[in-house]
Coordinates of C-alpha atoms and ligand atoms in Angstrom, one line a residue:
M1 CA -3.0 -41.6 -8.5
A2 CA -5.1 -39.2 -6.3
D3 CA -8.6 -38.4 -7.5
V4 CA -8.9 -35.5 -9.7
I5 CA -11.5 -32.9 -8.6
E6 CA -13.2 -31.0 -11.4
T7 CA -13.8 -27.2 -11.0
Q8 CA -15.0 -24.5 -13.3
L9 CA -12.7 -21.9 -11.7
A10 CA -9.6 -22.4 -9.5
V11 CA -8.4 -19.2 -7.8
L12 CA -4.9 -19.6 -6.5
G13 CA -4.4 -17.2 -3.6
A14 CA -7.1 -15.7 -1.4
G15 CA -6.0 -12.3 -0.8
P16 CA -7.7 -9.0 -2.0
G17 CA -7.3 -10.2 -5.6
G18 CA -8.2 -13.7 -5.2
Y19 CA -11.1 -13.9 -2.8
P20 CA -13.3 -11.0 -4.4
A21 CA -12.7 -12.7 -7.8
A22 CA -13.8 -16.1 -6.3
F23 CA -16.8 -14.4 -4.8
L24 CA -17.9 -12.6 -8.0
A25 CA -17.3 -15.8 -10.0
A26 CA -19.5 -17.8 -7.5
D27 CA -22.2 -15.0 -7.6
K28 CA -22.2 -15.5 -11.5
G29 CA -23.0 -19.1 -10.9
M30 CA -19.5 -20.7 -11.4
K31 CA -18.3 -23.6 -9.3
V32 CA -15.3 -22.2 -7.6
T33 CA -12.3 -23.6 -5.8
L34 CA -10.4 -21.0 -3.8
I35 CA -6.9 -22.2 -2.7
D36 CA -4.6 -20.6 -0.2
A37 CA -1.9 -21.8 2.3
R38 CA -3.8 -19.8 5.1
E39 CA -6.7 -21.3 6.8
R40 CA -8.8 -18.4 6.1
P41 CA -9.2 -16.0 3.2
G42 CA -7.7 -12.6 3.3
G43 CA -4.1 -13.0 2.2
T44 CA -1.2 -10.9 3.4
C45 CA -3.4 -7.8 3.3
L46 CA -5.8 -8.8 5.9
H47 CA -3.7 -11.2 7.9
V48 CA -0.5 -9.4 8.1
G49 CA -0.5 -6.2 5.9
C50 CA -2.9 -3.4 5.2
I51 CA -5.4 -4.2 7.9
P52 CA -3.4 -4.9 11.0
S53 CA -1.0 -2.1 10.2
K54 CA -3.9 0.2 10.0
A55 CA -5.1 -0.9 13.5
V56 CA -1.6 -0.2 15.0
L57 CA -1.5 3.0 13.1
H58 CA -4.7 4.0 14.8
A59 CA -3.2 3.3 18.1
A60 CA 0.0 5.3 17.2
K61 CA -2.1 8.3 16.0
L62 CA -4.2 8.3 19.4
L63 CA -0.7 8.6 21.0
T64 CA 0.5 11.4 18.9
D65 CA -2.8 13.3 18.8
A66 CA -2.9 13.1 22.8
R67 CA 0.7 14.5 22.8
D68 CA -0.3 17.3 20.3
A69 CA -3.3 18.3 22.2
A70 CA -1.1 20.2 24.5
H71 CA -1.0 23.0 21.7
I72 CA -4.9 23.5 22.2
G73 CA -4.8 23.5 26.0
I74 CA -5.2 19.9 26.8
T75 CA -2.4 18.1 28.6
F76 CA -2.6 14.4 29.2
G77 CA -0.4 12.4 31.6
Q78 CA 2.2 10.0 30.3
P79 CA 0.3 7.2 28.4
K80 CA 0.5 3.8 29.9
I81 CA 1.0 1.3 27.1
D82 CA 0.0 -2.3 27.3
I83 CA 1.7 -3.7 24.2
N84 CA -0.4 -6.8 24.5
G85 CA -3.6 -4.8 24.3
V86 CA -2.4 -2.9 21.2
R87 CA -1.6 -6.3 19.6
G88 CA -4.8 -7.7 20.8
H89 CA -6.6 -4.9 19.0
W90 CA -5.3 -5.9 15.5
Q91 CA -5.6 -9.6 16.2
R92 CA -9.3 -9.2 17.0
V93 CA -9.9 -7.2 13.8
V94 CA -8.1 -9.6 11.8
E95 CA -9.9 -12.6 13.4
T96 CA -13.3 -10.9 12.8
L97 CA -12.7 -9.9 9.2
T98 CA -11.2 -13.2 8.2
G99 CA -14.0 -15.2 10.0
N100 CA -16.4 -13.0 8.1
L101 CA -14.8 -13.7 4.7
G102 CA -14.7 -17.6 5.5
R103 CA -18.5 -17.5 6.2
L104 CA -19.1 -15.6 3.0
A105 CA -17.1 -18.1 0.9
Q106 CA -19.1 -20.8 2.7
A107 CA -22.4 -19.2 2.1
R108 CA -21.4 -18.8 -1.6
K109 CA -20.6 -22.5 -1.7
I110 CA -17.1 -22.0 -2.6
D111 CA -14.7 -24.9 -2.0
Y112 CA -12.0 -23.4 0.1
V113 CA -9.0 -25.5 0.0
T114 CA -6.2 -24.9 2.6
G115 CA -2.7 -25.8 1.2
R116 CA 0.0 -24.7 -1.3
G117 CA -1.1 -25.1 -4.8
K118 CA 1.2 -25.8 -7.8
F119 CA 0.4 -26.2 -11.5
I120 CA 1.3 -29.7 -12.7
D121 CA 0.2 -28.8 -16.3
G122 CA -1.9 -26.2 -18.0
R123 CA -5.3 -27.6 -16.6
T124 CA -4.4 -29.0 -13.2
I125 CA -3.2 -27.7 -9.8
E126 CA -2.0 -30.0 -7.1
V127 CA -2.4 -29.0 -3.5
A128 CA -0.1 -30.9 -1.2
G129 CA -2.1 -33.3 0.9
R130 CA -5.4 -32.2 -0.6
G131 CA -5.6 -33.6 -4.1
R132 CA -5.5 -32.4 -7.8
Y133 CA -7.9 -29.8 -9.2
R134 CA -8.6 -29.9 -12.8
F135 CA -9.8 -26.5 -13.9
E136 CA -11.6 -25.0 -16.8
N137 CA -10.2 -21.6 -15.9
C138 CA -7.7 -20.4 -13.4
I139 CA -6.8 -17.0 -11.9
V140 CA -3.3 -16.8 -10.3
A141 CA -3.5 -14.3 -7.4
T142 CA -0.6 -15.3 -5.2
G143 CA 0.5 -11.8 -4.3
S144 CA 4.1 -10.8 -3.3
V145 CA 6.6 -11.4 -0.6
P146 CA 9.2 -9.2 1.1
A147 CA 12.3 -8.8 -1.2
V148 CA 15.4 -9.0 0.9
P149 CA 18.9 -8.5 -0.7
P150 CA 21.6 -11.0 0.4
S151 CA 23.5 -8.3 2.4
L152 CA 20.4 -7.6 4.5
N153 CA 19.4 -11.3 4.9
L154 CA 20.5 -11.9 8.5
A155 CA 18.6 -14.8 10.4
S156 CA 18.2 -13.1 13.6
P157 CA 15.3 -12.6 16.1
R158 CA 16.1 -8.9 16.1
V159 CA 15.8 -8.5 12.5
M160 CA 12.2 -8.2 11.3
D161 CA 10.1 -7.8 8.1
S162 CA 6.8 -6.1 8.2
T163 CA 5.1 -9.3 9.6
G164 CA 7.7 -9.5 12.3
A165 CA 7.3 -5.9 13.2
L166 CA 3.4 -6.4 13.5
K167 CA 4.0 -8.9 16.2
L168 CA 5.0 -6.0 18.6
E169 CA 7.1 -8.4 20.7
D170 CA 8.6 -5.4 22.5
V171 CA 9.1 -1.7 22.1
P172 CA 13.0 -1.7 21.5
P173 CA 14.9 1.4 22.7
H174 CA 16.3 1.8 19.4
L175 CA 14.9 0.6 16.0
L176 CA 16.5 1.0 12.7
V177 CA 14.2 1.0 9.7
V178 CA 15.9 0.2 6.4
G179 CA 13.9 1.8 3.6
G180 CA 11.9 5.1 3.7
G181 CA 9.0 3.6 1.7
Y182 CA 5.4 2.7 2.5
I183 CA 6.2 0.1 5.1
G184 CA 9.3 1.8 6.6
L185 CA 7.5 5.1 7.2
E186 CA 4.1 3.5 8.5
M187 CA 5.7 0.9 10.9
G188 CA 8.4 3.3 11.8
Y189 CA 5.7 5.8 12.8
V190 CA 4.0 3.1 15.0
Y191 CA 7.2 2.3 16.8
A192 CA 8.1 5.9 17.3
A193 CA 4.7 6.6 18.7
L194 CA 5.0 3.7 21.1
G195 CA 8.3 5.1 22.4
S196 CA 11.3 3.6 20.4
K197 CA 14.0 6.0 19.0
V198 CA 13.6 5.3 15.4
T199 CA 16.1 5.9 12.8
V200 CA 15.2 5.7 9.2
V201 CA 17.8 4.9 6.3
E202 CA 16.8 5.7 2.8
M203 CA 19.1 5.1 -0.2
T204 CA 17.6 7.6 -2.4
D205 CA 17.6 11.4 -2.0
G206 CA 14.0 11.6 -0.4
L207 CA 11.4 9.6 1.5
L208 CA 8.9 7.9 -0.6
P209 CA 10.7 7.8 -3.9
G210 CA 8.3 8.3 -6.7
C211 CA 6.0 10.6 -5.0
D212 CA 6.1 14.4 -5.7
R213 CA 8.5 16.2 -3.4
D214 CA 6.1 19.0 -2.4
L215 CA 3.8 16.4 -1.1
V216 CA 6.5 14.6 0.9
L217 CA 7.9 17.7 2.4
P218 CA 5.1 18.2 5.1
L219 CA 5.4 14.6 6.0
H220 CA 9.2 14.7 6.2
K221 CA 9.0 17.7 8.4
R222 CA 6.7 16.1 10.9
L223 CA 8.5 12.9 10.9
S224 CA 11.8 14.7 11.6
N225 CA 10.2 15.5 15.0
I226 CA 8.8 11.9 15.5
F227 CA 11.9 10.0 14.4
D228 CA 15.2 10.2 16.1
K229 CA 17.1 10.4 12.6
I230 CA 16.3 10.3 9.0
Y231 CA 19.4 9.6 6.8
L232 CA 18.8 10.2 3.0
K233 CA 21.3 9.1 0.2
T234 CA 22.5 6.4 2.7
K235 CA 22.6 2.7 2.1
V236 CA 22.6 0.0 4.7
S237 CA 25.1 -2.4 3.3
R238 CA 25.5 -4.9 6.1
L239 CA 23.9 -6.3 9.2
E240 CA 25.9 -8.3 11.9
E241 CA 24.7 -9.8 15.1
T242 CA 26.6 -8.7 18.3
P243 CA 25.7 -9.3 21.9
Q244 CA 24.4 -5.9 22.2
G245 CA 22.2 -5.9 19.2
I246 CA 22.6 -5.6 15.4
R247 CA 25.7 -3.7 14.2
V248 CA 24.6 -1.9 11.1
T249 CA 27.0 -0.7 8.4
L250 CA 25.8 2.7 6.9
E251 CA 27.2 4.1 3.6
G252 CA 26.3 7.7 3.4
E253 CA 28.1 11.2 3.4
D254 CA 26.0 12.6 6.3
V255 CA 26.4 9.7 8.6
A256 CA 28.6 10.3 11.7
D257 CA 28.5 6.9 13.2
K258 CA 28.9 4.4 10.3
Q259 CA 28.4 1.3 12.5
P260 CA 25.7 2.0 15.1
I261 CA 24.1 -0.7 17.0
F262 CA 20.4 -1.3 17.2
E263 CA 18.3 -3.5 19.4
R264 CA 16.0 -4.2 16.4
V265 CA 16.1 -3.8 12.7
L266 CA 13.1 -3.7 10.3
V267 CA 14.0 -4.5 6.8
A268 CA 11.4 -2.8 4.4
V269 CA 13.1 -2.5 1.0
G270 CA 10.3 -3.6 -1.2
R271 CA 8.5 -6.8 -2.2
R272 CA 8.8 -9.1 -5.1
P273 CA 6.1 -11.1 -6.9
N274 CA 5.3 -14.5 -5.4
S275 CA 5.7 -16.5 -8.5
R276 CA 8.4 -18.9 -7.7
D277 CA 7.6 -22.5 -7.0
L278 CA 4.2 -22.2 -8.6
G279 CA 5.1 -24.6 -11.5
L280 CA 4.3 -21.8 -14.0
D281 CA 6.7 -23.3 -16.5
K282 CA 4.6 -26.6 -16.5
A283 CA 1.5 -24.6 -17.2
G284 CA 3.0 -22.4 -20.1
V285 CA 2.7 -19.1 -18.0
A286 CA 5.5 -16.7 -18.9
S287 CA 6.8 -14.3 -16.4
D288 CA 9.4 -11.3 -16.8
E289 CA 12.9 -11.1 -15.5
R290 CA 11.6 -9.7 -12.2
G291 CA 9.1 -12.6 -11.9
F292 CA 6.0 -10.6 -12.7
I293 CA 3.5 -12.9 -14.6
Q294 CA 3.0 -11.3 -18.1
V295 CA -0.7 -10.4 -18.7
D296 CA -2.5 -8.6 -21.4
E297 CA -5.2 -5.9 -20.8
R298 CA -7.8 -8.8 -20.1
R299 CA -5.4 -10.2 -17.6
R300 CA -4.8 -13.3 -19.7
T301 CA -1.4 -14.9 -19.3
T302 CA 0.5 -16.6 -22.1
A303 CA -1.4 -19.9 -21.3
E304 CA -4.9 -20.3 -22.5
R305 CA -7.5 -20.4 -19.6
I306 CA -5.0 -19.0 -17.0
Y307 CA -5.3 -15.5 -15.9
A308 CA -3.2 -13.5 -13.4
I309 CA -4.0 -10.5 -11.1
G310 CA -2.6 -8.4 -8.3
D311 CA 1.0 -8.0 -7.2
V312 CA 2.1 -11.2 -9.0
A313 CA 0.9 -9.5 -12.3
G314 CA 2.7 -6.2 -12.1
E315 CA 3.1 -3.0 -10.3
P316 CA 1.8 -1.0 -8.5
M317 CA 1.6 -3.6 -5.8
L318 CA -1.6 -2.4 -4.1
A319 CA -4.6 -4.4 -2.9
H320 CA -7.3 -2.3 -4.6
K321 CA -5.5 -2.8 -8.0
A322 CA -5.6 -6.5 -7.4
T323 CA -9.5 -6.3 -6.5
Y324 CA -10.1 -4.3 -9.7
E325 CA -8.2 -6.7 -11.9
G326 CA -9.9 -9.8 -10.3
K327 CA -13.3 -8.3 -11.4
I328 CA -11.9 -7.9 -15.0
A329 CA -10.6 -11.5 -15.2
V330 CA -13.8 -12.9 -13.8
E331 CA -15.9 -10.9 -16.3
V332 CA -13.7 -12.0 -19.1
I333 CA -14.0 -15.7 -18.1
A334 CA -17.9 -15.2 -18.0
G335 CA -17.6 -14.0 -21.6
E336 CA -18.3 -10.3 -20.8
P337 CA -16.7 -7.5 -22.8
A338 CA -14.3 -6.4 -20.1
V339 CA -10.7 -4.8 -20.2
Y340 CA -8.5 -3.3 -17.6
D341 CA -9.1 0.4 -18.5
A342 CA -8.6 2.2 -15.1
R343 CA -7.4 5.7 -15.8
A344 CA -5.7 5.9 -12.4
V345 CA -4.7 3.7 -9.4
P346 CA -4.7 5.7 -6.0
A347 CA -1.9 5.3 -3.7
V348 CA -2.1 6.2 0.0
V349 CA 0.6 6.3 2.6
F350 CA -1.2 5.9 6.1
T351 CA 1.4 8.0 8.0
D352 CA 0.3 11.1 9.9
P353 CA -0.1 13.2 7.9
E354 CA -1.3 10.9 5.2
V355 CA -0.1 11.3 1.6
A356 CA -2.3 10.3 -1.2
W357 CA -2.0 10.7 -5.0
C358 CA -3.6 9.4 -8.1
G359 CA -3.2 9.8 -11.9
L360 CA -0.4 11.7 -13.4
T361 CA 2.2 13.1 -11.0
E362 CA 4.2 16.3 -11.4
T363 CA 7.4 14.3 -11.5
E364 CA 6.1 11.9 -14.3
A365 CA 4.9 15.0 -16.3
Q366 CA 8.4 16.6 -16.1
R367 CA 10.2 13.4 -16.8
S368 CA 8.0 12.9 -20.1
N369 CA 8.2 16.6 -20.9
R370 CA 4.4 16.6 -20.8
E371 CA 2.9 20.1 -20.6
I372 CA 0.7 20.5 -17.6
K373 CA -0.9 23.3 -15.6
R374 CA -0.3 22.8 -11.9
V375 CA -2.4 24.4 -9.0
R376 CA -1.7 24.1 -5.3
F377 CA -3.9 25.0 -2.3
P378 CA -2.0 25.1 0.9
W379 CA -4.2 24.0 3.9
A380 CA -3.1 27.1 5.8
G381 CA -6.0 28.6 3.8
S382 CA -8.4 26.0 5.0
G383 CA -10.7 26.9 8.1
R384 CA -11.3 23.2 8.7
A385 CA -7.5 22.5 8.8
M386 CA -7.0 25.3 11.3
T387 CA -9.8 23.8 13.6
L388 CA -8.0 20.6 13.5
D389 CA -4.7 22.3 14.2
R390 CA -3.3 20.6 11.1
T391 CA -2.4 23.4 8.5
E392 CA 0.7 21.7 7.2
G393 CA -1.3 19.9 4.3
L394 CA -1.4 20.6 0.7
T395 CA -3.8 19.9 -2.2
K396 CA -2.5 19.9 -5.8
L397 CA -4.2 19.4 -9.1
I398 CA -2.3 18.5 -12.3
V399 CA -4.5 19.6 -15.2
D400 CA -4.3 19.3 -19.1
P401 CA -3.3 22.9 -20.3
E402 CA -5.8 22.8 -23.2
T403 CA -8.9 21.1 -21.9
D404 CA -8.5 21.9 -18.2
R405 CA -9.2 18.1 -17.6
V406 CA -8.0 16.8 -14.3
L407 CA -5.0 14.4 -14.9
G408 CA -3.6 13.9 -11.5
V409 CA -4.3 14.9 -7.9
G410 CA -2.0 14.8 -4.8
I411 CA -2.9 15.4 -1.3
V412 CA -0.8 15.5 1.8
G413 CA -2.6 16.1 5.2
A414 CA -4.9 14.6 7.8
G415 CA -7.3 12.3 6.0
A416 CA -5.8 12.6 2.6
G417 CA -6.5 8.9 2.1
E418 CA -10.3 9.4 2.3
M419 CA -10.2 12.7 0.1
I420 CA -8.4 10.9 -2.7
A421 CA -11.7 9.1 -3.7
E422 CA -13.2 12.3 -5.0
A423 CA -10.0 12.9 -7.1
M424 CA -10.3 9.3 -8.5
L425 CA -13.9 10.0 -9.5
A426 CA -13.0 13.1 -11.2
I427 CA -10.3 11.5 -13.3
E428 CA -12.5 8.5 -14.1
M429 CA -15.4 10.8 -15.1
A430 CA -13.0 13.0 -17.2
A431 CA -14.0 16.1 -15.0
S432 CA -12.2 19.3 -15.7
A433 CA -10.9 21.6 -13.0
R434 CA -14.0 23.8 -13.6
D435 CA -16.2 20.9 -12.7
L436 CA -14.5 20.5 -9.4
A437 CA -14.7 24.2 -9.0
M438 CA -18.4 24.4 -9.6
T439 CA -19.4 21.4 -7.4
M440 CA -20.5 22.8 -4.0
H441 CA -18.3 21.3 -1.3
A442 CA -19.6 21.1 2.3
H443 CA -18.2 23.8 4.6
P444 CA -16.2 23.5 6.6
T445 CA -14.4 20.3 5.4
L446 CA -10.9 19.6 4.1
S447 CA -12.6 18.5 0.8
E448 CA -13.0 22.2 0.0
T449 CA -9.3 22.2 -0.6
L450 CA -9.9 20.3 -3.8
M451 CA -12.5 22.9 -4.9
E452 CA -10.3 25.8 -3.9
A453 CA -7.2 24.3 -5.7
A454 CA -9.5 24.0 -8.8
E455 CA -10.9 27.6 -8.3
S456 CA -7.3 28.9 -8.0
L457 CA -6.7 27.8 -11.7
Y458 CA -9.2 30.6 -12.5
G459 CA -8.3 33.1 -9.9
L460 CA -11.5 32.4 -8.1
A461 CA -10.2 30.8 -4.9
V462 CA -11.7 32.7 -1.9
H463 CA -8.8 31.9 0.5
Q464 CA -5.9 32.3 -1.9
M465 CA -4.9 35.5 -3.8
P466 CA -5.1 35.2 -7.4
A467 CA -1.8 34.8 -9.4
K468 CA -0.5 38.2 -10.5
K469 CA -1.3 38.9 -14.1
Ligands
NAD1 P1 8.8 0.5 -1.0 O1 9.4 0.3 -2.6 O2 7.7 1.4 -0.8 O3 10.2 1.2 -0.2 C1 11.4 0.6 -0.2 C2 12.6 1.7 0.1 O4 13.7 0.9 0.5 C3 12.7 2.5 -1.2 O5 12.5 3.8 -0.9 C4 14.2 2.1 -1.5 O6 14.9 3.2 -2.1 C5 14.8 1.8 -0.1 N1 16.0 0.9 0.1 C6 16.2 -0.2 -0.8 N2 17.4 -0.8 -0.4 C7 17.9 0.0 0.6 C8 19.1 -0.1 1.5 N3 19.9 -1.2 1.3 N4 19.3 0.9 2.3 C9 18.4 1.8 2.5 N5 17.3 2.0 1.6 C10 17.1 1.0 0.8 O7 8.7 -0.8 -0.3 P2 8.1 -1.4 1.1 O8 8.0 -0.1 2.0 O9 8.9 -2.5 1.5 O10 6.8 -1.7 0.7 C11 6.5 -2.8 -0.3 C12 5.2 -2.5 -1.1 O11 4.2 -3.0 -0.3 C13 5.0 -1.1 -1.5 O12 5.7 -0.8 -2.8 C14 3.6 -1.0 -1.7 O13 3.2 -1.5 -2.9 C15 3.1 -2.0 -0.6 N6 2.5 -1.5 0.6 C16 1.5 -0.5 0.4 C17 1.0 0.2 1.6 C18 0.0 1.1 1.3 O14 -0.8 1.1 0.4 N7 -0.3 2.0 2.3 C19 1.6 -0.1 2.8 C20 2.7 -0.9 2.9 C21 3.2 -1.6 1.8

């Protein structure tokens, strides 16, 4: 029998849930073992997700901004794109960030173990080739993996998931993106900016299902100019390899060519929790029918001493939610009075324009028959948006009709992802729309649109006519 290594806290998975949890636990004085199949911490988000995709989106935005500059009298020549250079940019970013994390883990004296961990009982994890770790407590933070239905599961170098898309092996003349969600739109935007003719196929009746339609509209309009085609209410039901490319079967009323051929296909139809093959049953950790580990408000699983956080523990599958939950789990383990009580989780889609929202959406309010007041401030009234030549944006507040408390905020427009932070603070601090209206905002900034949206609730917005009485 291999030696058993004793540890106070084993953290399984070193993504944006696991590594901050491990760091915090070490800072609190625990002996921590951080286990991950990758050689360095960072998980999907840093290695092949949030961070590299933002690096290539930056490149894409430079290209589209340069093209759009013609509107304000500046014309650039045809850009020369060195795809190796674009790839090199994200690889350098990932190299630096994950290297820094490795050093931070070392400085905290965290035992970083490379390998796949598996429970063999409720107190022990086995890491293939590395040994057995007996823990006092454990946090499962194994994240998620792309979910690919059998109909789209074609083993072909032309069919990519988001990780494959980031490799930027080439800029295909025609790219099909299956799924008009976060990944489909972000990576579709990148390839379109680089020069591919991109077709996006979305099964539901709109891009970004779940997001309020008025926020999606300006993005949809702009993407209609950037993408070759956007098909809604259309399903991709089959992928077949042919010598010319992938023949795709499309099921939808508006589709003229039901079997087009594409040089490459990106499948981005969602992710599933990474909970298989972890030996959860051996540890007594229950998961639901979709594979999400069941947790309570302290992020405790059904097994004593085992906690779960991040994508594997439930939706929304967003990195910042994982980080937040990791902090809760570590505080609970340390005996502190912590519970998950976040009032909202911000969501950001990093297309151009960006779409960001938090708290109650209008769609959710309608669905649950909840009475709300809704105010909108179109960016056509924002001086700052005009200077940027980006007036298509919109800022929207969802407010409690009795107390005027801010319940939700949605923003579409350049930089919406940064602006949502103020909205999050307003919701967490139980601010009212009047608080937002009475807070001085720097001029000229896009953040003024939050203030003016709030002011319009009281008929006080300078750049918007009061509603007729
Ligand atoms: P998603 O759930 O955002 O979108 C998938 C889309 O595919 C849906 O709109 C769905 O209706 C559609 N679809 C499913 N099957 C289809 C078919 N056969 N034909 C046509 N359309 C089909 O999933 P995603 O884009 O794969 O992203 C996965 C998750 O990763 C997201 O839910 C999000 O949590 C996370 N993510 C977040 C960010 C961010 O925060 N900016 C970026 C990328 C990914």
